[in-house]
PDB file of C-alpha atoms in Angstrom:
ATOM      1  CA  ALA A  32      13.964  31.772   6.642  1.00 47.00           C
ATOM      2  CA  GLN A  33      17.722  31.227   6.667  1.00 55.00           C
ATOM      3  CA  GLN A  34      19.070  34.346   4.907  1.00 70.00           C
ATOM      4  CA  LEU A  35      22.730  34.123   5.947  1.00 82.00           C
ATOM      5  CA  PRO A  36      24.634  30.830   5.953  1.00 85.00           C
ATOM      6  CA  LEU A  37      25.275  28.933   9.149  1.00 85.00           C
ATOM      7  CA  ARG A  38      28.663  27.515  10.128  1.00 91.00           C
ATOM      8  CA  THR A  39      29.229  24.858  12.760  1.00 93.00           C
ATOM      9  CA  ASN A  40      32.999  25.132  13.248  1.00 92.00           C
ATOM     10  CA  TRP A  41      32.782  28.874  13.970  1.00 93.00           C
ATOM     11  CA  GLN A  42      35.350  28.591  16.790  1.00 92.00           C
ATOM     12  CA  PHE A  43      37.893  27.912  14.045  1.00 92.00           C
ATOM     13  CA  ASN A  44      36.867  30.832  11.810  1.00 93.00           C
ATOM     14  CA  TYR A  45      35.723  33.903  13.763  1.00 94.00           C
ATOM     15  CA  PHE A  46      36.726  36.475  11.143  1.00 96.00           C
ATOM     16  CA  GLN A  47      34.117  35.161   8.702  1.00 95.00           C
ATOM     17  CA  GLU A  48      31.430  36.321  11.160  1.00 94.00           C
ATOM     18  CA  ASN A  49      33.022  39.333  12.868  1.00 97.00           C
ATOM     19  CA  PRO A  50      35.170  42.004  11.144  1.00 98.00           C
ATOM     20  CA  ALA A  51      36.656  43.078  14.499  1.00 98.00           C
ATOM     21  CA  PHE A  52      38.767  39.910  14.395  1.00 96.00           C
ATOM     22  CA  ALA A  53      40.908  41.381  11.571  1.00 97.00           C
ATOM     23  CA  GLY A  54      44.472  41.843  12.811  1.00 95.00           C
ATOM     24  CA  PHE A  55      44.231  39.266  15.566  1.00 92.00           C
ATOM     25  CA  THR A  56      47.228  37.371  14.167  1.00 89.00           C
ATOM     26  CA  ASP A  57      50.467  39.267  13.573  1.00 85.00           C
ATOM     27  CA  CYS A  58      51.028  37.393  10.306  1.00 89.00           C
ATOM     28  CA  LEU A  59      48.669  36.717   7.420  1.00 94.00           C
ATOM     29  CA  GLU A  60      46.121  33.973   8.015  1.00 95.00           C
ATOM     30  CA  LEU A  61      44.017  32.337   5.307  1.00 97.00           C
ATOM     31  CA  LYS A  62      40.864  30.325   5.982  1.00 97.00           C
ATOM     32  CA  ALA A  63      38.776  28.550   3.336  1.00 98.00           C
ATOM     33  CA  GLY A  64      36.011  25.990   3.559  1.00 97.00           C
ATOM     34  CA  PHE A  65      32.881  24.363   2.223  1.00 97.00           C
ATOM     35  CA  ARG A  66      29.613  23.395   3.907  1.00 94.00           C
ATOM     36  CA  GLN A  67      27.081  20.938   2.482  1.00 91.00           C
ATOM     37  CA  GLN A  68      23.905  21.304   4.531  1.00 84.00           C
ATOM     38  CA  TRP A  69      21.228  18.583   4.608  1.00 74.00           C
ATOM     39  CA  ALA A  70      23.168  16.338   2.204  1.00 69.00           C
ATOM     40  CA  GLY A  71      20.846  14.447  -0.137  1.00 68.00           C
ATOM     41  CA  PHE A  72      18.022  16.979   0.186  1.00 72.00           C
ATOM     42  CA  ASP A  73      17.036  18.495  -3.190  1.00 73.00           C
ATOM     43  CA  GLY A  74      18.012  22.178  -3.289  1.00 74.00           C
ATOM     44  CA  ALA A  75      19.808  21.993   0.065  1.00 81.00           C
ATOM     45  CA  PRO A  76      22.025  24.940   1.050  1.00 86.00           C
ATOM     46  CA  GLN A  77      25.675  24.845  -0.011  1.00 92.00           C
ATOM     47  CA  THR A  78      28.228  27.402   1.127  1.00 95.00           C
ATOM     48  CA  ALA A  79      31.820  28.063   0.065  1.00 97.00           C
ATOM     49  CA  PHE A  80      33.795  30.663   1.997  1.00 97.00           C
ATOM     50  CA  ALA A  81      37.294  32.098   2.272  1.00 98.00           C
ATOM     51  CA  ASN A  82      38.985  34.948   4.093  1.00 98.00           C
ATOM     52  CA  VAL A  83      42.407  36.402   4.785  1.00 98.00           C
ATOM     53  CA  GLN A  84      43.344  38.720   7.651  1.00 97.00           C
ATOM     54  CA  GLY A  85      46.401  39.960   9.472  1.00 95.00           C
ATOM     55  CA  GLU A  86      48.115  42.807  11.268  1.00 94.00           C
ATOM     56  CA  LEU A  87      48.623  45.992   9.258  1.00 91.00           C
ATOM     57  CA  GLY A  88      50.735  47.864  11.816  1.00 91.00           C
ATOM     58  CA  ARG A  89      50.952  49.114  15.400  1.00 92.00           C
ATOM     59  CA  SER A  90      50.427  52.536  16.933  1.00 90.00           C
ATOM     60  CA  ALA A  91      52.699  54.173  19.493  1.00 84.00           C
ATOM     61  CA  GLY A  92      50.311  53.296  22.321  1.00 83.00           C
ATOM     62  CA  GLY A  93      50.355  49.583  21.565  1.00 85.00           C
ATOM     63  CA  GLY A  94      47.207  49.490  19.472  1.00 92.00           C
ATOM     64  CA  VAL A  95      47.024  47.166  16.481  1.00 95.00           C
ATOM     65  CA  HIS A  96      45.638  47.974  13.029  1.00 96.00           C
ATOM     66  CA  GLY A  97      44.127  44.969  11.284  1.00 97.00           C
ATOM     67  CA  PHE A  98      42.844  44.382   7.778  1.00 97.00           C
ATOM     68  CA  GLY A  99      41.277  41.559   5.822  1.00 98.00           C
ATOM     69  CA  GLY A 100      38.953  40.415   3.088  1.00 98.00           C
ATOM     70  CA  ARG A 101      36.109  37.895   2.987  1.00 98.00           C
ATOM     71  CA  VAL A 102      34.190  36.099   0.261  1.00 98.00           C
ATOM     72  CA  THR A 103      31.137  33.838   0.560  1.00 97.00           C
ATOM     73  CA  ASP A 104      29.169  32.003  -2.114  1.00 96.00           C
ATOM     74  CA  ASP A 105      25.881  30.523  -0.940  1.00 94.00           C
ATOM     75  CA  SER A 106      23.101  28.715  -2.793  1.00 91.00           C
ATOM     76  CA  ALA A 107      19.809  27.148  -1.726  1.00 85.00           C
ATOM     77  CA  GLY A 108      17.465  25.906  -4.423  1.00 80.00           C
ATOM     78  CA  PRO A 109      16.969  28.605  -7.077  1.00 81.00           C
ATOM     79  CA  TYR A 110      18.334  31.366  -4.855  1.00 84.00           C
ATOM     80  CA  GLY A 111      21.946  32.262  -4.126  1.00 89.00           C
ATOM     81  CA  PHE A 112      24.369  35.083  -3.520  1.00 91.00           C
ATOM     82  CA  THR A 113      28.061  35.938  -3.676  1.00 95.00           C
ATOM     83  CA  HIS A 114      29.360  38.300  -1.001  1.00 95.00           C
ATOM     84  CA  LEU A 115      32.697  40.115  -1.094  1.00 98.00           C
ATOM     85  CA  ASP A 116      33.944  42.710   1.397  1.00 98.00           C
ATOM     86  CA  LEU A 117      37.037  44.328   2.910  1.00 98.00           C
ATOM     87  CA  ALA A 118      37.472  44.847   6.649  1.00 99.00           C
ATOM     88  CA  TYR A 119      39.451  47.089   8.969  1.00 98.00           C
ATOM     89  CA  ALA A 120      39.761  46.763  12.755  1.00 98.00           C
ATOM     90  CA  TYR A 121      41.630  48.500  15.544  1.00 98.00           C
ATOM     91  CA  HIS A 122      42.705  46.614  18.693  1.00 97.00           C
ATOM     92  CA  LEU A 123      43.027  48.899  21.716  1.00 96.00           C
ATOM     93  CA  LYS A 124      45.138  47.857  24.686  1.00 93.00           C
ATOM     94  CA  MET A 125      43.129  47.949  27.920  1.00 93.00           C
ATOM     95  CA  ALA A 126      43.849  47.338  31.623  1.00 92.00           C
ATOM     96  CA  GLN A 127      44.517  43.953  33.264  1.00 91.00           C
ATOM     97  CA  GLY A 128      45.574  42.237  30.055  1.00 90.00           C
ATOM     98  CA  TRP A 129      42.400  42.976  28.099  1.00 95.00           C
ATOM     99  CA  ARG A 130      42.175  44.243  24.536  1.00 95.00           C
ATOM    100  CA  LEU A 131      39.120  45.751  22.855  1.00 97.00           C
ATOM    101  CA  ALA A 132      38.758  45.615  19.078  1.00 98.00           C
ATOM    102  CA  ALA A 133      36.210  47.328  16.859  1.00 98.00           C
ATOM    103  CA  GLY A 134      35.934  46.695  13.148  1.00 98.00           C
ATOM    104  CA  ALA A 135      33.811  47.296  10.079  1.00 98.00           C
ATOM    105  CA  ALA A 136      33.534  45.653   6.681  1.00 98.00           C
ATOM    106  CA  ILE A 137      32.207  47.234   3.491  1.00 98.00           C
ATOM    107  CA  GLY A 138      31.457  45.397   0.279  1.00 97.00           C
ATOM    108  CA  PHE A 139      28.677  44.152  -1.944  1.00 94.00           C
ATOM    109  CA  MET A 140      26.421  41.169  -2.529  1.00 91.00           C
ATOM    110  CA  GLN A 141      25.379  39.832  -5.905  1.00 91.00           C
ATOM    111  CA  TYR A 142      22.008  38.174  -5.416  1.00 86.00           C
ATOM    112  CA  ARG A 143      20.809  35.727  -8.036  1.00 85.00           C
ATOM    113  CA  LEU A 144      17.582  33.896  -8.798  1.00 80.00           C
ATOM    114  CA  SER A 145      17.782  30.971 -11.253  1.00 74.00           C
ATOM    115  CA  LEU A 146      14.387  31.125 -12.935  1.00 65.00           C
ATOM    116  CA  GLY A 147      15.025  27.814 -14.695  1.00 60.00           C
ATOM    117  CA  ASP A 148      15.234  26.056 -11.329  1.00 60.00           C
ATOM    118  CA  ILE A 149      11.816  27.269 -10.171  1.00 63.00           C
ATOM    119  CA  VAL A 150       9.081  24.633 -10.441  1.00 61.00           C
ATOM    120  CA  LEU A 151       5.930  26.462 -11.559  1.00 59.00           C
ATOM    121  CA  PRO A 152       2.481  24.939 -10.920  1.00 61.00           C
ATOM    122  CA  ASP A 153       1.195  25.922 -14.368  1.00 58.00           C
ATOM    123  CA  PHE A 154       3.026  25.761 -17.706  1.00 52.00           C
ATOM    124  CA  GLN A 155       1.523  29.106 -18.685  1.00 53.00           C
ATOM    125  CA  ALA A 156       3.069  30.667 -15.593  1.00 52.00           C
ATOM    126  CA  GLY A 157       6.432  30.324 -17.311  1.00 53.00           C
ATOM    127  CA  ASN A 158       5.235  32.871 -19.878  1.00 56.00           C
ATOM    128  CA  ASP A 159       3.878  35.281 -17.278  1.00 55.00           C
ATOM    129  CA  PRO A 160       5.651  38.653 -17.741  1.00 53.00           C
ATOM    130  CA  ALA A 161       5.329  39.325 -14.021  1.00 50.00           C
ATOM    131  CA  ILE A 162       7.741  36.427 -13.516  1.00 54.00           C
ATOM    132  CA  THR A 163      10.003  36.440 -16.561  1.00 54.00           C
ATOM    133  CA  SER A 164      10.484  40.227 -16.790  1.00 50.00           C
ATOM    134  CA  ASN A 165      12.100  40.505 -13.365  1.00 53.00           C
ATOM    135  CA  ALA A 166      15.909  40.682 -13.317  1.00 55.00           C
ATOM    136  CA  ASN A 167      17.466  37.474 -12.074  1.00 77.00           C
ATOM    137  CA  GLN A 168      20.552  39.226 -10.659  1.00 80.00           C
ATOM    138  CA  LEU A 169      21.072  42.351  -8.603  1.00 84.00           C
ATOM    139  CA  LEU A 170      23.862  44.057  -6.692  1.00 87.00           C
ATOM    140  CA  ALA A 171      23.504  45.603  -3.248  1.00 88.00           C
ATOM    141  CA  PRO A 172      26.004  47.296  -0.907  1.00 92.00           C
ATOM    142  CA  THR A 173      26.732  45.671   2.450  1.00 93.00           C
ATOM    143  CA  MET A 174      28.168  46.802   5.742  1.00 96.00           C
ATOM    144  CA  ASP A 175      29.028  44.724   8.814  1.00 97.00           C
ATOM    145  CA  PHE A 176      30.180  45.943  12.220  1.00 98.00           C
ATOM    146  CA  GLY A 177      31.799  44.079  15.085  1.00 98.00           C
ATOM    147  CA  VAL A 178      33.301  44.415  18.557  1.00 98.00           C
ATOM    148  CA  TRP A 179      35.711  41.923  20.119  1.00 97.00           C
ATOM    149  CA  ALA A 180      36.979  41.956  23.735  1.00 97.00           C
ATOM    150  CA  TYR A 181      39.567  39.418  24.857  1.00 96.00           C
ATOM    151  CA  ASN A 182      42.356  38.583  27.255  1.00 94.00           C
ATOM    152  CA  LYS A 183      44.542  35.496  27.484  1.00 91.00           C
ATOM    153  CA  TYR A 184      41.739  33.153  28.542  1.00 94.00           C
ATOM    154  CA  THR A 185      38.367  34.763  27.736  1.00 96.00           C
ATOM    155  CA  PHE A 186      36.653  36.493  24.820  1.00 97.00           C
ATOM    156  CA  TRP A 187      33.354  38.247  24.059  1.00 97.00           C
ATOM    157  CA  GLY A 188      32.109  39.349  20.664  1.00 97.00           C
ATOM    158  CA  LEU A 189      29.253  41.297  19.088  1.00 98.00           C
ATOM    159  CA  SER A 190      28.678  41.360  15.338  1.00 98.00           C
ATOM    160  CA  ILE A 191      25.994  43.000  13.210  1.00 97.00           C
ATOM    161  CA  GLN A 192      25.646  41.677   9.668  1.00 94.00           C
ATOM    162  CA  ASN A 193      23.488  43.211   6.917  1.00 90.00           C
ATOM    163  CA  LEU A 194      23.610  46.548   8.697  1.00 92.00           C
ATOM    164  CA  ILE A 195      22.141  48.288   5.624  1.00 88.00           C
ATOM    165  CA  GLU A 196      19.369  45.679   5.137  1.00 83.00           C
ATOM    166  CA  PRO A 197      19.301  45.740   1.295  1.00 73.00           C
ATOM    167  CA  SER A 198      15.932  45.312  -0.420  1.00 71.00           C
ATOM    168  CA  VAL A 199      14.932  42.821  -3.132  1.00 63.00           C
ATOM    169  CA  ASP A 200      11.943  44.761  -4.437  1.00 63.00           C
ATOM    170  CA  GLN A 201      13.377  44.280  -7.937  1.00 56.00           C
ATOM    171  CA  TRP A 202      12.152  40.684  -7.826  1.00 52.00           C
ATOM    172  CA  GLY A 203       8.646  41.757  -6.932  1.00 53.00           C
ATOM    173  CA  LEU A 204       9.206  40.809  -3.313  1.00 53.00           C
ATOM    174  CA  SER A 205       8.356  43.428  -0.728  1.00 52.00           C
ATOM    175  CA  THR A 206      11.038  42.334   1.689  1.00 61.00           C
ATOM    176  CA  ARG A 207      14.549  43.114   2.895  1.00 70.00           C
ATOM    177  CA  PHE A 208      17.478  40.967   3.861  1.00 76.00           C
ATOM    178  CA  GLN A 209      17.293  41.191   7.606  1.00 84.00           C
ATOM    179  CA  ARG A 210      19.953  42.515   9.913  1.00 90.00           C
ATOM    180  CA  HIS A 211      21.570  39.696  11.944  1.00 93.00           C
ATOM    181  CA  VAL A 212      22.962  40.384  15.423  1.00 96.00           C
ATOM    182  CA  SER A 213      25.226  37.790  17.047  1.00 96.00           C
ATOM    183  CA  LEU A 214      26.635  37.614  20.575  1.00 97.00           C
ATOM    184  CA  THR A 215      29.573  35.266  21.138  1.00 97.00           C
ATOM    185  CA  GLY A 216      31.626  34.300  24.164  1.00 97.00           C
ATOM    186  CA  GLY A 217      34.007  31.639  25.388  1.00 97.00           C
ATOM    187  CA  SER A 218      36.923  30.780  27.616  1.00 96.00           C
ATOM    188  CA  MET A 219      39.841  28.418  28.099  1.00 96.00           C
ATOM    189  CA  ILE A 220      40.220  26.347  31.280  1.00 96.00           C
ATOM    190  CA  ARG A 221      43.513  24.586  32.006  1.00 95.00           C
ATOM    191  CA  LEU A 222      43.218  20.902  32.884  1.00 96.00           C
ATOM    192  CA  ASP A 223      45.807  18.367  34.010  1.00 92.00           C
ATOM    193  CA  GLY A 224      48.913  18.000  31.859  1.00 92.00           C
ATOM    194  CA  PRO A 225      48.638  19.105  28.221  1.00 95.00           C
ATOM    195  CA  TRP A 226      44.824  19.252  28.218  1.00 96.00           C
ATOM    196  CA  SER A 227      42.551  22.298  28.206  1.00 96.00           C
ATOM    197  CA  PHE A 228      38.774  22.799  28.001  1.00 97.00           C
ATOM    198  CA  HIS A 229      37.179  25.381  25.682  1.00 97.00           C
ATOM    199  CA  PRO A 230      33.458  26.116  26.247  1.00 98.00           C
ATOM    200  CA  ALA A 231      31.842  28.674  23.933  1.00 97.00           C
ATOM    201  CA  GLY A 232      28.414  29.912  22.950  1.00 98.00           C
ATOM    202  CA  SER A 233      26.708  32.056  20.339  1.00 96.00           C
ATOM    203  CA  ILE A 234      23.265  33.667  20.128  1.00 96.00           C
ATOM    204  CA  ARG A 235      21.952  35.026  16.810  1.00 94.00           C
ATOM    205  CA  PHE A 236      18.974  37.364  16.418  1.00 93.00           C
ATOM    206  CA  ALA A 237      17.162  38.252  13.173  1.00 89.00           C
ATOM    207  CA  ALA A 238      13.721  39.775  12.661  1.00 84.00           C
ATOM    208  CA  GLY A 239      11.108  37.204  11.706  1.00 81.00           C
ATOM    209  CA  ALA A 240      13.287  34.227  12.658  1.00 84.00           C
ATOM    210  CA  PRO A 241      13.619  32.202  15.869  1.00 87.00           C
ATOM    211  CA  VAL A 242      16.566  33.037  18.107  1.00 91.00           C
ATOM    212  CA  ALA A 243      19.433  30.666  17.261  1.00 91.00           C
ATOM    213  CA  VAL A 244      21.429  29.438  20.263  1.00 95.00           C
ATOM    214  CA  ASP A 245      24.633  27.476  19.667  1.00 96.00           C
ATOM    215  CA  VAL A 246      26.690  25.999  22.527  1.00 98.00           C
ATOM    216  CA  GLN A 247      29.931  24.053  22.130  1.00 98.00           C
ATOM    217  CA  ALA A 248      32.410  22.236  24.355  1.00 98.00           C
ATOM    218  CA  MET A 249      35.869  21.479  22.969  1.00 97.00           C
ATOM    219  CA  PHE A 250      38.908  19.732  24.443  1.00 98.00           C
ATOM    220  CA  ASP A 251      42.434  20.598  23.320  1.00 96.00           C
ATOM    221  CA  TYR A 252      45.511  18.372  23.542  1.00 96.00           C
ATOM    222  CA  GLU A 253      48.929  20.042  23.318  1.00 91.00           C
ATOM    223  CA  GLU A 254      47.526  22.739  21.007  1.00 88.00           C
ATOM    224  CA  SER A 255      47.652  20.123  18.250  1.00 92.00           C
ATOM    225  CA  VAL A 256      44.271  18.380  18.363  1.00 96.00           C
ATOM    226  CA  ARG A 257      40.931  19.869  19.376  1.00 97.00           C
ATOM    227  CA  PHE A 258      37.637  17.980  19.424  1.00 98.00           C
ATOM    228  CA  GLY A 259      34.203  18.293  20.978  1.00 98.00           C
ATOM    229  CA  LEU A 260      30.439  18.503  20.634  1.00 98.00           C
ATOM    230  CA  GLY A 261      27.957  21.263  19.934  1.00 97.00           C
ATOM    231  CA  TYR A 262      24.201  21.800  20.004  1.00 96.00           C
ATOM    232  CA  ARG A 263      22.065  24.274  18.041  1.00 93.00           C
ATOM    233  CA  ASN A 264      18.656  24.729  19.633  1.00 90.00           C
ATOM    234  CA  GLU A 265      16.063  22.336  18.217  1.00 78.00           C
ATOM    235  CA  THR A 266      17.940  21.836  14.927  1.00 85.00           C
ATOM    236  CA  ALA A 267      21.271  20.014  15.182  1.00 90.00           C
ATOM    237  CA  LEU A 268      23.770  18.112  17.296  1.00 95.00           C
ATOM    238  CA  ALA A 269      27.340  18.465  16.029  1.00 96.00           C
ATOM    239  CA  ALA A 270      30.774  16.872  16.395  1.00 98.00           C
ATOM    240  CA  MET A 271      33.849  18.972  15.570  1.00 97.00           C
ATOM    241  CA  MET A 272      37.589  18.379  15.265  1.00 97.00           C
ATOM    242  CA  THR A 273      40.609  20.448  14.238  1.00 97.00           C
ATOM    243  CA  LEU A 274      44.128  19.142  13.586  1.00 96.00           C
ATOM    244  CA  ASN A 275      47.337  21.159  13.369  1.00 93.00           C
ATOM    245  CA  LEU A 276      49.399  19.641  10.561  1.00 90.00           C
ATOM    246  CA  MET A 277      52.996  20.714   9.977  1.00 82.00           C
ATOM    247  CA  GLU A 278      53.834  24.206  11.271  1.00 83.00           C
ATOM    248  CA  ASN A 279      51.434  26.318   9.257  1.00 90.00           C
ATOM    249  CA  LEU A 280      48.436  24.178   8.313  1.00 95.00           C
ATOM    250  CA  THR A 281      45.238  23.402  10.247  1.00 95.00           C
ATOM    251  CA  ILE A 282      42.257  21.359   9.060  1.00 97.00           C
ATOM    252  CA  GLY A 283      38.832  21.443  10.709  1.00 97.00           C
ATOM    253  CA  TYR A 284      35.841  19.171  10.147  1.00 98.00           C
ATOM    254  CA  ALA A 285      32.305  19.296  11.534  1.00 97.00           C
ATOM    255  CA  TYR A 286      29.385  16.904  11.179  1.00 96.00           C
ATOM    256  CA  ASP A 287      25.801  17.862  12.066  1.00 93.00           C
ATOM    257  CA  TRP A 288      23.029  15.415  12.942  1.00 91.00           C
ATOM    258  CA  ASN A 289      19.612  16.901  12.272  1.00 85.00           C
ATOM    259  CA  VAL A 290      17.364  16.742  15.327  1.00 85.00           C
ATOM    260  CA  GLY A 291      14.645  19.152  14.184  1.00 70.00           C
ATOM    261  CA  PRO A 292      11.629  18.790  11.877  1.00 67.00           C
ATOM    262  CA  LEU A 293      13.858  17.897   8.891  1.00 60.00           C
ATOM    263  CA  SER A 294      15.537  14.978  10.665  1.00 59.00           C
ATOM    264  CA  GLN A 295      13.257  12.423   8.957  1.00 62.00           C
ATOM    265  CA  ALA A 296      13.334  14.061   5.527  1.00 58.00           C
ATOM    266  CA  SER A 297      17.006  14.871   4.932  1.00 59.00           C
ATOM    267  CA  SER A 298      20.509  13.648   5.546  1.00 70.00           C
ATOM    268  CA  ASN A 299      23.030  15.395   7.729  1.00 85.00           C
ATOM    269  CA  THR A 300      25.564  18.186   7.214  1.00 90.00           C
ATOM    270  CA  HIS A 301      29.290  18.181   6.455  1.00 94.00           C
ATOM    271  CA  GLU A 302      31.652  21.128   6.855  1.00 96.00           C
ATOM    272  CA  ILE A 303      35.400  21.316   6.223  1.00 97.00           C
ATOM    273  CA  THR A 304      37.697  24.292   6.839  1.00 97.00           C
ATOM    274  CA  ILE A 305      41.397  24.710   6.053  1.00 97.00           C
ATOM    275  CA  GLY A 306      43.612  27.310   7.714  1.00 96.00           C
ATOM    276  CA  VAL A 307      47.074  28.443   6.591  1.00 95.00           C
ATOM    277  CA  LEU A 308      49.328  30.777   8.595  1.00 92.00           C
ATOM    278  CA  ALA A 309      52.303  32.710   7.231  1.00 89.00           C
ATOM    279  CA  CYS A 310      54.120  32.003  10.513  1.00 83.00           C
ATOM    280  CA  PRO A 311      54.388  28.781  12.571  1.00 75.00           C
ATOM    281  CA  ILE A 312      51.218  27.917  14.508  1.00 66.00           C
ATOM    282  CA  LYS A 313      53.018  27.564  17.859  1.00 59.00           C
ATOM    283  CA  SER A 314      55.230  30.659  17.495  1.00 53.00           C
ATOM    284  CA  GLY A 315      53.328  32.539  20.217  1.00 46.00           C
ATOM    285  CA  HIS A 316      51.477  34.857  17.831  1.00 48.00           C
ATOM    286  CA  VAL A 317      48.050  34.200  19.356  1.00 50.00           C
ATOM    287  CA  PRO A 318      47.279  36.464  22.345  1.00 53.00           C
ATOM    288  CA  CYS A 319      44.236  34.473  23.521  1.00 57.00           C
ATOM    289  CA  ALA A 320      44.390  30.745  24.195  1.00 49.00           C
ATOM    290  CA  ALA A 321      40.598  30.488  24.424  1.00 53.00           C
ATOM    291  CA  PHE A 322      40.356  30.150  20.659  1.00 54.00           C
ATOM    292  CA  GLN A 323      42.438  29.561  17.520  1.00 56.00           C
TER     293      GLN A 323
END
């Protein structure tokens, strides 16, 4: 089952997935968005998310201290959660133009179960104490960990979400929220004139779930417009675009076509993300042209 929300335009919002990205920009950066998955499908997942990150300071050796905060609200049918955490990362200067960042995020999740939205097969089941006596909300601590290696044209990332694997035994379910491990990588290839090509890929592992493979190919024009296609194994084909508006504002949009088993039963997926920088987008603050 899908325990953590998916995002299609992840090339535009790495910090939401990996705490090691905190401090990548030397000024504050805000990202916020909304994803409507399987539009028109009753009880389909909906996700709202926001984060802010930036540089906290520099050490004498050229290292960078980063900080940030993230919030996610996700719902799917009667189940949902709100996740809030704070992140810290340190970016270490390496040889040959490389930097290596490691970060961690600590926070909590409020899980909720809307009993009124559960369709019970028997009217009497609604009076069953085994169902109605269970708490419909619970809090659990969370911890994420991430590593990020990058130079001017290439990046690699590893993130581990749900490191603690909190349990939901309070709902009478003998299960845990599974740890998710993601590997990410990409590069930037200069083309003729103002064009560049940005291939990227992500692999996500979680116990009891199929391996999720996501590959994307984006083209950038003058660091103002970026567009491309993506494919998630056996589930979706996606089109993505980001536009830099004014000096501090970027808007991203993604549209998923279902190609898996739900393609005949549900509509497709929309995702919009807005980014705001406290410094001009083209001021040279980004040390890796492969993303952002």
